Short mmCIF file of N, CA and C and ligand atoms in Angstrom, two decimals:
data_model
loop_
_atom_site.label_atom_id
_atom_site.label_comp_id
_atom_site.label_asym_id
_atom_site.label_seq_id
_atom_site.Cartn_x
_atom_site.Cartn_y
_atom_site.Cartn_z
N MET B 1 38.82 -52.68 44.43
CA MET B 1 37.35 -52.59 44.39
C MET B 1 36.82 -53.30 43.14
N ASP B 2 35.65 -53.94 43.27
CA ASP B 2 35.03 -54.61 42.12
C ASP B 2 34.66 -53.59 41.05
N LYS B 3 34.48 -54.12 39.85
CA LYS B 3 34.05 -53.27 38.74
C LYS B 3 32.68 -52.69 39.08
N PRO B 4 32.47 -51.39 38.85
CA PRO B 4 31.16 -50.82 39.18
C PRO B 4 30.03 -51.49 38.41
N ALA B 5 28.87 -51.58 39.04
CA ALA B 5 27.69 -52.16 38.40
C ALA B 5 27.32 -51.33 37.17
N PRO B 6 26.95 -51.98 36.07
CA PRO B 6 26.63 -51.23 34.85
C PRO B 6 25.31 -50.49 34.95
N HIS B 7 25.17 -49.45 34.20
CA HIS B 7 23.92 -48.71 34.12
C HIS B 7 23.44 -48.78 32.67
N PRO B 8 22.27 -49.40 32.45
CA PRO B 8 21.84 -49.64 31.06
C PRO B 8 21.59 -48.36 30.27
N ARG B 9 21.23 -47.32 30.96
CA ARG B 9 20.84 -46.14 30.22
C ARG B 9 21.98 -45.16 29.97
N PHE B 10 22.87 -45.04 30.91
CA PHE B 10 23.84 -43.95 30.82
C PHE B 10 25.27 -44.39 30.54
N ARG B 11 25.52 -45.68 30.55
CA ARG B 11 26.89 -46.11 30.35
C ARG B 11 27.35 -45.86 28.92
N GLY B 12 28.58 -45.44 28.79
CA GLY B 12 29.22 -45.41 27.49
C GLY B 12 28.77 -44.32 26.53
N ARG B 13 27.85 -43.46 26.97
CA ARG B 13 27.46 -42.38 26.07
C ARG B 13 28.52 -41.28 26.12
N PRO B 14 28.79 -40.67 25.00
CA PRO B 14 29.79 -39.60 25.03
C PRO B 14 29.27 -38.39 25.78
N PRO B 15 30.16 -37.64 26.41
CA PRO B 15 29.69 -36.44 27.12
C PRO B 15 29.05 -35.45 26.15
N ARG B 16 28.10 -34.70 26.66
CA ARG B 16 27.37 -33.74 25.84
C ARG B 16 28.30 -32.66 25.31
N SER B 17 29.19 -32.19 26.19
CA SER B 17 30.15 -31.19 25.75
C SER B 17 31.45 -31.45 26.49
N ALA B 18 32.54 -31.21 25.82
CA ALA B 18 33.84 -31.43 26.46
C ALA B 18 34.25 -30.16 27.17
N LEU B 19 34.20 -30.21 28.49
CA LEU B 19 34.57 -29.03 29.26
C LEU B 19 36.05 -29.11 29.62
N GLN B 20 36.74 -28.02 29.46
CA GLN B 20 38.14 -27.98 29.84
C GLN B 20 38.24 -27.45 31.27
N LEU B 21 38.04 -28.34 32.22
CA LEU B 21 38.08 -27.93 33.62
C LEU B 21 39.15 -28.73 34.35
N THR B 22 39.77 -28.08 35.31
CA THR B 22 40.71 -28.84 36.14
C THR B 22 39.91 -29.56 37.23
N GLU B 23 40.53 -30.57 37.77
CA GLU B 23 39.89 -31.30 38.85
C GLU B 23 39.56 -30.34 40.01
N GLN B 24 40.49 -29.44 40.27
CA GLN B 24 40.28 -28.50 41.38
C GLN B 24 39.06 -27.60 41.13
N GLU B 25 38.92 -27.15 39.91
CA GLU B 25 37.76 -26.30 39.58
C GLU B 25 36.45 -27.04 39.85
N ILE B 26 36.43 -28.31 39.47
CA ILE B 26 35.21 -29.09 39.70
C ILE B 26 34.99 -29.31 41.20
N ARG B 27 36.04 -29.68 41.89
CA ARG B 27 35.91 -29.95 43.33
C ARG B 27 35.42 -28.71 44.10
N GLN B 28 35.89 -27.57 43.67
CA GLN B 28 35.51 -26.35 44.38
C GLN B 28 34.11 -25.84 43.99
N SER B 29 33.56 -26.40 42.92
CA SER B 29 32.31 -25.85 42.41
C SER B 29 31.09 -26.29 43.23
N TYR B 30 31.20 -27.39 43.95
CA TYR B 30 30.04 -27.93 44.67
C TYR B 30 30.53 -28.75 45.84
N TRP B 31 29.91 -28.54 47.01
CA TRP B 31 30.44 -29.15 48.23
C TRP B 31 30.58 -30.66 48.17
N ARG B 32 29.65 -31.33 47.50
CA ARG B 32 29.70 -32.79 47.52
C ARG B 32 30.89 -33.35 46.72
N TYR B 33 31.44 -32.53 45.83
CA TYR B 33 32.56 -33.00 45.01
C TYR B 33 33.89 -32.92 45.75
N SER B 34 33.92 -32.20 46.87
CA SER B 34 35.22 -31.90 47.48
C SER B 34 35.99 -33.15 47.90
N ASN B 35 35.29 -34.15 48.43
CA ASN B 35 36.04 -35.36 48.75
C ASN B 35 35.39 -36.63 48.19
N ALA B 36 34.68 -36.46 47.08
CA ALA B 36 34.08 -37.63 46.42
C ALA B 36 35.09 -38.20 45.42
N HIS B 37 34.83 -39.44 45.03
CA HIS B 37 35.64 -40.04 43.96
C HIS B 37 35.01 -39.62 42.63
N ILE B 38 35.63 -38.67 41.94
CA ILE B 38 35.05 -38.16 40.70
C ILE B 38 35.96 -38.46 39.51
N PHE B 39 35.36 -38.35 38.32
CA PHE B 39 36.12 -38.53 37.08
C PHE B 39 36.09 -37.19 36.34
N PRO B 40 37.03 -36.31 36.65
CA PRO B 40 36.94 -34.91 36.21
C PRO B 40 36.96 -34.73 34.69
N GLN B 41 37.46 -35.72 33.97
CA GLN B 41 37.49 -35.56 32.50
C GLN B 41 36.10 -35.66 31.88
N LYS B 42 35.09 -36.01 32.68
CA LYS B 42 33.74 -36.19 32.12
C LYS B 42 32.73 -35.20 32.69
N ALA B 43 33.14 -34.00 32.90
CA ALA B 43 32.20 -33.02 33.47
C ALA B 43 31.26 -32.45 32.40
N LEU B 44 30.05 -32.15 32.81
CA LEU B 44 29.07 -31.48 31.94
C LEU B 44 28.70 -30.16 32.59
N ARG B 45 28.46 -29.16 31.79
CA ARG B 45 28.00 -27.90 32.36
C ARG B 45 26.52 -28.01 32.66
N ALA B 46 26.12 -27.52 33.82
CA ALA B 46 24.71 -27.57 34.22
C ALA B 46 24.02 -26.27 33.83
N ASP B 47 22.70 -26.34 33.73
CA ASP B 47 21.90 -25.13 33.58
C ASP B 47 21.31 -24.81 34.96
N VAL B 48 22.03 -23.98 35.71
CA VAL B 48 21.62 -23.75 37.10
C VAL B 48 20.29 -23.01 37.20
N SER B 49 19.87 -22.39 36.09
CA SER B 49 18.61 -21.64 36.14
C SER B 49 17.41 -22.57 36.32
N VAL B 50 17.56 -23.84 35.98
CA VAL B 50 16.43 -24.77 36.15
C VAL B 50 16.63 -25.69 37.36
N GLN B 51 17.74 -25.54 38.06
CA GLN B 51 17.97 -26.39 39.24
C GLN B 51 17.16 -25.91 40.43
N ARG B 52 16.82 -26.83 41.30
CA ARG B 52 16.14 -26.48 42.56
C ARG B 52 17.17 -26.55 43.68
N TYR B 53 17.48 -25.41 44.27
CA TYR B 53 18.48 -25.39 45.34
C TYR B 53 18.15 -24.28 46.32
N ALA B 54 18.71 -24.42 47.55
CA ALA B 54 18.45 -23.41 48.56
C ALA B 54 19.48 -22.29 48.47
N VAL B 55 20.75 -22.65 48.53
CA VAL B 55 21.80 -21.63 48.52
C VAL B 55 22.76 -21.81 47.35
N PHE B 56 23.32 -23.02 47.26
CA PHE B 56 24.33 -23.24 46.23
C PHE B 56 23.83 -24.17 45.13
N PRO B 57 23.90 -23.75 43.89
CA PRO B 57 23.56 -24.65 42.80
C PRO B 57 24.72 -25.61 42.53
N ARG B 58 24.57 -26.43 41.52
CA ARG B 58 25.62 -27.38 41.13
C ARG B 58 26.01 -27.02 39.70
N PRO B 59 27.09 -26.26 39.53
CA PRO B 59 27.40 -25.73 38.20
C PRO B 59 27.82 -26.79 37.17
N TYR B 60 28.34 -27.92 37.67
CA TYR B 60 28.76 -28.99 36.75
C TYR B 60 28.24 -30.31 37.26
N TYR B 61 28.06 -31.23 36.33
CA TYR B 61 27.80 -32.62 36.69
C TYR B 61 29.03 -33.42 36.32
N VAL B 62 29.36 -34.35 37.17
CA VAL B 62 30.56 -35.14 36.91
C VAL B 62 30.32 -36.58 37.36
N ASP B 63 30.83 -37.54 36.59
CA ASP B 63 30.68 -38.94 36.99
C ASP B 63 31.28 -39.15 38.38
N MET B 64 30.53 -39.81 39.25
CA MET B 64 31.02 -40.05 40.62
C MET B 64 30.96 -41.53 40.93
N LEU B 65 32.00 -42.02 41.54
CA LEU B 65 32.01 -43.41 41.98
C LEU B 65 31.41 -43.48 43.38
N LYS B 66 30.42 -44.36 43.55
CA LYS B 66 29.74 -44.45 44.83
C LYS B 66 29.58 -45.91 45.25
N THR B 67 29.17 -46.11 46.50
CA THR B 67 28.91 -47.47 46.98
C THR B 67 27.44 -47.58 47.35
N CYS B 68 26.79 -48.60 46.82
CA CYS B 68 25.35 -48.78 47.05
C CYS B 68 25.08 -49.11 48.52
N VAL B 69 24.13 -48.40 49.12
CA VAL B 69 23.81 -48.65 50.53
C VAL B 69 23.08 -49.98 50.73
N GLU B 70 22.53 -50.51 49.63
CA GLU B 70 21.75 -51.74 49.73
C GLU B 70 22.63 -52.98 49.53
N CYS B 71 23.36 -53.01 48.41
CA CYS B 71 24.11 -54.23 48.06
C CYS B 71 25.61 -54.05 48.21
N SER B 72 26.05 -52.85 48.59
CA SER B 72 27.47 -52.55 48.84
C SER B 72 28.36 -52.63 47.60
N ARG B 73 27.74 -52.71 46.42
CA ARG B 73 28.56 -52.72 45.21
C ARG B 73 28.91 -51.29 44.81
N ALA B 74 30.02 -51.19 44.12
CA ALA B 74 30.38 -49.87 43.59
C ALA B 74 29.51 -49.59 42.37
N PHE B 75 29.15 -48.35 42.19
CA PHE B 75 28.42 -47.97 40.97
C PHE B 75 28.78 -46.53 40.63
N ILE B 76 28.47 -46.14 39.41
CA ILE B 76 28.77 -44.77 39.01
C ILE B 76 27.47 -43.99 38.86
N PHE B 77 27.43 -42.86 39.50
CA PHE B 77 26.32 -41.93 39.31
C PHE B 77 26.78 -41.00 38.18
N TYR B 78 26.24 -41.23 37.00
CA TYR B 78 26.75 -40.57 35.80
C TYR B 78 26.34 -39.10 35.72
N ALA B 79 27.24 -38.33 35.10
CA ALA B 79 26.96 -36.91 34.90
C ALA B 79 25.66 -36.73 34.11
N ARG B 80 25.46 -37.56 33.07
CA ARG B 80 24.24 -37.45 32.25
C ARG B 80 23.00 -37.77 33.08
N GLU B 81 23.16 -38.70 34.00
CA GLU B 81 22.06 -39.09 34.88
C GLU B 81 21.73 -37.94 35.84
N GLN B 82 22.75 -37.29 36.32
CA GLN B 82 22.55 -36.14 37.22
C GLN B 82 21.81 -35.02 36.48
N HIS B 83 22.23 -34.81 35.23
CA HIS B 83 21.56 -33.82 34.40
C HIS B 83 20.06 -34.13 34.33
N TYR B 84 19.74 -35.40 34.13
CA TYR B 84 18.35 -35.85 34.04
C TYR B 84 17.62 -35.66 35.37
N TRP B 85 18.27 -36.03 36.45
CA TRP B 85 17.65 -35.91 37.79
C TRP B 85 17.34 -34.46 38.12
N TYR B 86 18.35 -33.60 37.94
CA TYR B 86 18.24 -32.26 38.50
C TYR B 86 17.65 -31.23 37.53
N GLU B 87 17.60 -31.58 36.25
CA GLU B 87 17.04 -30.61 35.30
C GLU B 87 15.75 -31.11 34.67
N THR B 88 15.64 -32.39 34.42
CA THR B 88 14.41 -32.90 33.80
C THR B 88 13.41 -33.35 34.87
N LEU B 89 13.87 -34.14 35.81
CA LEU B 89 12.95 -34.63 36.85
C LEU B 89 12.71 -33.59 37.94
N GLY B 90 13.60 -32.61 38.02
CA GLY B 90 13.40 -31.53 39.00
C GLY B 90 13.71 -31.91 40.44
N PHE B 91 14.58 -32.89 40.63
CA PHE B 91 14.98 -33.26 42.00
C PHE B 91 15.76 -32.11 42.63
N TYR B 92 15.57 -31.95 43.93
CA TYR B 92 16.33 -30.97 44.67
C TYR B 92 17.83 -31.30 44.55
N ILE B 93 18.63 -30.25 44.39
CA ILE B 93 20.03 -30.44 43.99
C ILE B 93 20.87 -31.23 44.99
N ASP B 94 20.50 -31.21 46.26
CA ASP B 94 21.30 -31.94 47.25
C ASP B 94 20.83 -33.38 47.47
N VAL B 95 19.78 -33.77 46.76
CA VAL B 95 19.35 -35.17 46.83
C VAL B 95 20.47 -36.03 46.24
N ASP B 96 20.89 -37.00 47.02
CA ASP B 96 22.01 -37.83 46.57
C ASP B 96 21.51 -39.18 46.08
N CYS B 97 22.30 -39.78 45.21
CA CYS B 97 21.96 -41.11 44.72
C CYS B 97 22.73 -42.11 45.58
N VAL B 98 22.01 -42.97 46.28
CA VAL B 98 22.68 -43.88 47.22
C VAL B 98 22.53 -45.36 46.85
N ARG B 99 21.71 -45.63 45.84
CA ARG B 99 21.53 -47.03 45.43
C ARG B 99 21.94 -47.22 43.98
N CYS B 100 22.49 -48.39 43.68
CA CYS B 100 22.82 -48.71 42.30
C CYS B 100 21.51 -48.86 41.51
N VAL B 101 21.62 -48.88 40.21
CA VAL B 101 20.41 -48.86 39.39
C VAL B 101 19.57 -50.13 39.60
N GLU B 102 20.25 -51.25 39.85
CA GLU B 102 19.52 -52.48 40.09
C GLU B 102 18.70 -52.41 41.38
N CYS B 103 19.32 -51.89 42.42
CA CYS B 103 18.60 -51.77 43.70
C CYS B 103 17.49 -50.73 43.62
N ARG B 104 17.72 -49.69 42.81
CA ARG B 104 16.65 -48.69 42.62
C ARG B 104 15.46 -49.34 41.92
N ARG B 105 15.75 -50.19 40.94
CA ARG B 105 14.67 -50.86 40.21
C ARG B 105 13.91 -51.79 41.16
N LYS B 106 14.65 -52.53 41.97
CA LYS B 106 14.01 -53.45 42.93
C LYS B 106 13.14 -52.67 43.91
N GLN B 107 13.65 -51.54 44.34
CA GLN B 107 12.91 -50.72 45.30
C GLN B 107 11.59 -50.24 44.69
N ARG B 108 11.65 -49.82 43.42
CA ARG B 108 10.41 -49.36 42.75
C ARG B 108 9.44 -50.52 42.58
N ALA B 109 9.98 -51.70 42.23
CA ALA B 109 9.11 -52.87 42.05
C ALA B 109 8.45 -53.23 43.39
N ALA B 110 9.22 -53.18 44.46
CA ALA B 110 8.67 -53.52 45.78
C ALA B 110 7.55 -52.55 46.14
N LYS B 111 7.74 -51.29 45.82
CA LYS B 111 6.73 -50.28 46.12
C LYS B 111 5.45 -50.56 45.33
N ARG B 112 5.62 -50.89 44.04
CA ARG B 112 4.45 -51.18 43.21
C ARG B 112 3.68 -52.38 43.74
N HIS B 113 4.41 -53.46 44.08
CA HIS B 113 3.75 -54.66 44.61
C HIS B 113 3.02 -54.34 45.91
N MET B 114 3.65 -53.58 46.77
CA MET B 114 3.07 -53.26 48.07
C MET B 114 1.79 -52.44 47.91
N GLU B 115 1.83 -51.47 47.00
CA GLU B 115 0.65 -50.62 46.79
C GLU B 115 -0.51 -51.42 46.21
N ARG B 116 -0.19 -52.27 45.22
CA ARG B 116 -1.26 -53.05 44.61
C ARG B 116 -1.81 -54.08 45.60
N TYR B 117 -0.92 -54.71 46.35
CA TYR B 117 -1.36 -55.66 47.38
C TYR B 117 -2.34 -54.99 48.34
N ALA B 118 -1.97 -53.81 48.82
CA ALA B 118 -2.81 -53.11 49.79
C ALA B 118 -4.17 -52.78 49.19
N GLU B 119 -4.14 -52.40 47.92
CA GLU B 119 -5.40 -52.04 47.27
C GLU B 119 -6.30 -53.26 47.08
N LEU B 120 -5.72 -54.36 46.58
CA LEU B 120 -6.51 -55.56 46.33
C LEU B 120 -6.98 -56.21 47.63
N GLN B 121 -6.15 -56.13 48.63
CA GLN B 121 -6.45 -56.69 49.94
C GLN B 121 -7.73 -56.09 50.53
N ALA B 122 -7.97 -54.82 50.19
CA ALA B 122 -9.12 -54.11 50.76
C ALA B 122 -10.43 -54.40 50.03
N ARG B 123 -10.34 -55.07 48.88
CA ARG B 123 -11.56 -55.32 48.11
C ARG B 123 -12.38 -56.49 48.68
N ASP B 124 -13.67 -56.45 48.39
CA ASP B 124 -14.53 -57.54 48.82
C ASP B 124 -14.39 -58.76 47.92
N SER B 125 -14.28 -58.50 46.62
CA SER B 125 -14.08 -59.62 45.70
C SER B 125 -13.13 -59.20 44.59
N LEU B 126 -12.49 -60.20 44.01
CA LEU B 126 -11.51 -59.92 42.97
C LEU B 126 -11.86 -60.69 41.70
N SER B 127 -11.64 -60.06 40.57
CA SER B 127 -11.79 -60.77 39.30
C SER B 127 -10.65 -61.77 39.18
N ARG B 128 -10.74 -62.62 38.18
CA ARG B 128 -9.69 -63.62 37.96
C ARG B 128 -8.32 -62.95 37.78
N LYS B 129 -8.32 -61.92 36.96
CA LYS B 129 -7.08 -61.19 36.67
C LYS B 129 -6.52 -60.53 37.95
N GLU B 130 -7.41 -59.93 38.71
CA GLU B 130 -6.98 -59.28 39.96
C GLU B 130 -6.44 -60.30 40.95
N MET B 131 -7.09 -61.46 40.97
CA MET B 131 -6.64 -62.52 41.88
C MET B 131 -5.23 -62.97 41.49
N MET B 132 -4.96 -63.04 40.20
CA MET B 132 -3.61 -63.40 39.74
C MET B 132 -2.60 -62.36 40.21
N HIS B 133 -2.95 -61.10 40.04
CA HIS B 133 -2.06 -60.02 40.51
C HIS B 133 -1.84 -60.12 42.02
N PHE B 134 -2.92 -60.40 42.71
CA PHE B 134 -2.85 -60.48 44.18
C PHE B 134 -1.90 -61.60 44.60
N VAL B 135 -2.02 -62.74 43.93
CA VAL B 135 -1.13 -63.87 44.23
C VAL B 135 0.33 -63.49 43.91
N ASP B 136 0.54 -62.84 42.77
CA ASP B 136 1.90 -62.39 42.40
C ASP B 136 2.48 -61.47 43.47
N ASP B 137 1.65 -60.54 43.93
CA ASP B 137 2.12 -59.59 44.95
C ASP B 137 2.48 -60.31 46.24
N CYS B 138 1.63 -61.28 46.62
CA CYS B 138 1.90 -62.04 47.84
C CYS B 138 3.21 -62.81 47.73
N ILE B 139 3.44 -63.42 46.59
CA ILE B 139 4.68 -64.18 46.38
C ILE B 139 5.88 -63.24 46.50
N PHE B 140 5.79 -62.12 45.80
CA PHE B 140 6.91 -61.16 45.82
C PHE B 140 7.17 -60.66 47.24
N LEU B 141 6.12 -60.24 47.92
CA LEU B 141 6.30 -59.63 49.24
C LEU B 141 6.73 -60.68 50.28
N PHE B 142 6.26 -61.90 50.08
CA PHE B 142 6.68 -62.98 50.98
C PHE B 142 8.17 -63.27 50.79
N GLN B 143 8.60 -63.33 49.53
CA GLN B 143 10.02 -63.61 49.27
C GLN B 143 10.92 -62.47 49.73
N GLN B 144 10.37 -61.26 49.72
CA GLN B 144 11.13 -60.11 50.21
C GLN B 144 11.11 -60.01 51.74
N GLY B 145 10.35 -60.87 52.37
CA GLY B 145 10.27 -60.83 53.83
C GLY B 145 9.32 -59.77 54.36
N GLN B 146 8.49 -59.20 53.47
CA GLN B 146 7.59 -58.14 53.92
C GLN B 146 6.23 -58.68 54.36
N LEU B 147 5.90 -59.87 53.88
CA LEU B 147 4.69 -60.54 54.37
C LEU B 147 5.14 -61.79 55.11
N LYS B 148 4.79 -61.90 56.37
CA LYS B 148 5.31 -63.01 57.16
C LYS B 148 4.24 -63.88 57.79
N ASN B 149 3.02 -63.37 57.79
CA ASN B 149 1.95 -64.10 58.48
C ASN B 149 1.48 -65.30 57.64
N LEU B 150 1.91 -66.49 58.04
CA LEU B 150 1.66 -67.67 57.23
C LEU B 150 0.18 -68.04 57.17
N SER B 151 -0.56 -67.80 58.27
CA SER B 151 -1.98 -68.20 58.19
C SER B 151 -2.76 -67.23 57.30
N HIS B 152 -2.35 -65.96 57.31
CA HIS B 152 -2.95 -64.99 56.38
C HIS B 152 -2.66 -65.41 54.93
N LEU B 153 -1.40 -65.74 54.67
CA LEU B 153 -1.03 -66.18 53.32
C LEU B 153 -1.72 -67.49 52.96
N GLY B 154 -1.89 -68.34 53.97
CA GLY B 154 -2.57 -69.60 53.74
C GLY B 154 -4.01 -69.39 53.28
N SER B 155 -4.69 -68.41 53.87
CA SER B 155 -6.08 -68.19 53.45
C SER B 155 -6.13 -67.58 52.05
N ILE B 156 -5.14 -66.78 51.70
CA ILE B 156 -5.08 -66.25 50.33
C ILE B 156 -4.83 -67.41 49.35
N LYS B 157 -3.94 -68.29 49.75
CA LYS B 157 -3.65 -69.46 48.90
C LYS B 157 -4.91 -70.29 48.69
N ASN B 158 -5.70 -70.49 49.77
CA ASN B 158 -6.94 -71.27 49.65
C ASN B 158 -7.95 -70.60 48.72
N ALA B 159 -8.04 -69.27 48.84
CA ALA B 159 -8.94 -68.54 47.95
C ALA B 159 -8.47 -68.68 46.50
N ALA B 160 -7.15 -68.63 46.30
CA ALA B 160 -6.60 -68.77 44.95
C ALA B 160 -6.86 -70.17 44.41
N LEU B 161 -6.75 -71.18 45.27
CA LEU B 161 -7.01 -72.56 44.84
C LEU B 161 -8.46 -72.73 44.39
N GLN B 162 -9.36 -71.98 45.05
CA GLN B 162 -10.77 -71.99 44.65
C GLN B 162 -10.98 -71.32 43.31
N GLN B 163 -10.40 -70.11 43.20
CA GLN B 163 -10.75 -69.25 42.07
C GLN B 163 -9.85 -69.45 40.84
N ILE B 164 -8.56 -69.63 41.08
CA ILE B 164 -7.64 -69.77 39.94
C ILE B 164 -6.68 -70.95 40.17
N PRO B 165 -7.25 -72.16 40.27
CA PRO B 165 -6.41 -73.34 40.56
C PRO B 165 -5.40 -73.64 39.45
N ASP B 166 -5.72 -73.22 38.22
CA ASP B 166 -4.84 -73.53 37.09
C ASP B 166 -3.72 -72.51 36.92
N TYR B 167 -3.72 -71.46 37.73
CA TYR B 167 -2.70 -70.41 37.58
C TYR B 167 -1.38 -70.87 38.22
N ALA B 168 -0.28 -70.68 37.48
CA ALA B 168 1.03 -71.16 37.96
C ALA B 168 1.42 -70.51 39.30
N GLY B 169 1.04 -69.24 39.46
CA GLY B 169 1.37 -68.55 40.70
C GLY B 169 0.73 -69.18 41.92
N THR B 170 -0.45 -69.74 41.73
CA THR B 170 -1.14 -70.40 42.84
C THR B 170 -0.30 -71.57 43.35
N LYS B 171 0.23 -72.34 42.40
CA LYS B 171 1.08 -73.48 42.74
C LYS B 171 2.35 -72.98 43.44
N THR B 172 2.92 -71.91 42.92
CA THR B 172 4.14 -71.35 43.52
C THR B 172 3.89 -70.94 44.96
N LEU B 173 2.77 -70.24 45.17
CA LEU B 173 2.44 -69.79 46.53
C LEU B 173 2.26 -70.99 47.46
N GLN B 174 1.61 -72.00 46.95
CA GLN B 174 1.39 -73.22 47.72
C GLN B 174 2.73 -73.85 48.14
N LEU B 175 3.65 -73.96 47.17
CA LEU B 175 4.96 -74.57 47.45
C LEU B 175 5.77 -73.73 48.43
N LEU B 176 5.70 -72.40 48.25
CA LEU B 176 6.43 -71.52 49.16
C LEU B 176 5.95 -71.68 50.60
N LEU B 177 4.62 -71.76 50.73
CA LEU B 177 4.05 -71.91 52.06
C LEU B 177 4.42 -73.25 52.68
N GLN B 178 4.38 -74.29 51.84
CA GLN B 178 4.76 -75.62 52.33
C GLN B 178 6.18 -75.61 52.86
N SER B 179 7.10 -75.03 52.07
CA SER B 179 8.50 -75.07 52.52
C SER B 179 8.72 -74.17 53.73
N ALA B 180 7.99 -73.05 53.79
CA ALA B 180 8.12 -72.17 54.96
C ALA B 180 7.65 -72.89 56.21
N ARG B 181 6.58 -73.67 56.07
CA ARG B 181 6.06 -74.40 57.24
C ARG B 181 7.01 -75.53 57.63
N THR B 182 7.60 -76.18 56.63
CA THR B 182 8.55 -77.25 56.92
C THR B 182 9.75 -76.69 57.67
N ILE B 183 10.26 -75.56 57.17
CA ILE B 183 11.41 -74.92 57.84
C ILE B 183 11.02 -74.54 59.26
N GLY B 184 9.80 -74.02 59.41
CA GLY B 184 9.30 -73.63 60.74
C GLY B 184 9.25 -74.80 61.70
N GLU B 185 8.91 -76.00 61.18
CA GLU B 185 8.84 -77.19 62.03
C GLU B 185 10.23 -77.66 62.42
N ILE B 186 11.17 -77.54 61.49
CA ILE B 186 12.54 -78.03 61.76
C ILE B 186 13.25 -77.12 62.78
N SER B 187 13.13 -75.83 62.56
CA SER B 187 13.91 -74.92 63.40
C SER B 187 13.25 -74.66 64.75
ZN1 ZN K 201 22.78 -52.01 44.86
#
């Protein structure tokens, strides 16, 4: 298996406390650990009093090797990260981490672009700054395959050429549309 994708925040930090637990003790402590790839030497004790759970809490956090559902790379869901998820952020204890940190970041960025695009799209007029944001969102969503209507994008490009012709994003959008249309003609 490839080397797991790095995590900028949690990699390489020493464990908060050194727990003397056997692998079996950890595996038996929580259902998800029973057949997961875990690193038992790095377990942390959890504060179950602040966890959100229905029946069974998670008494320990342990580094787990996982495969990202998006990019299929291996990554580690760190014990310290679990502590943060389940005690600071208050995530429900059975919520699992299925994406590597890079894919999680991309997913959040996509959500932000989509929300802002939808908001700006609904306005009657946009300031120069808003128009720049709108063009950025269109470029991002188009490249992600979430915006596909070329004539809709074409009219946004024309509005951008009117209002912010000197903005680099306007040129980018124009070039993207040109190449998309060229590909459309060839195929
Ligand atoms: Zn990934």
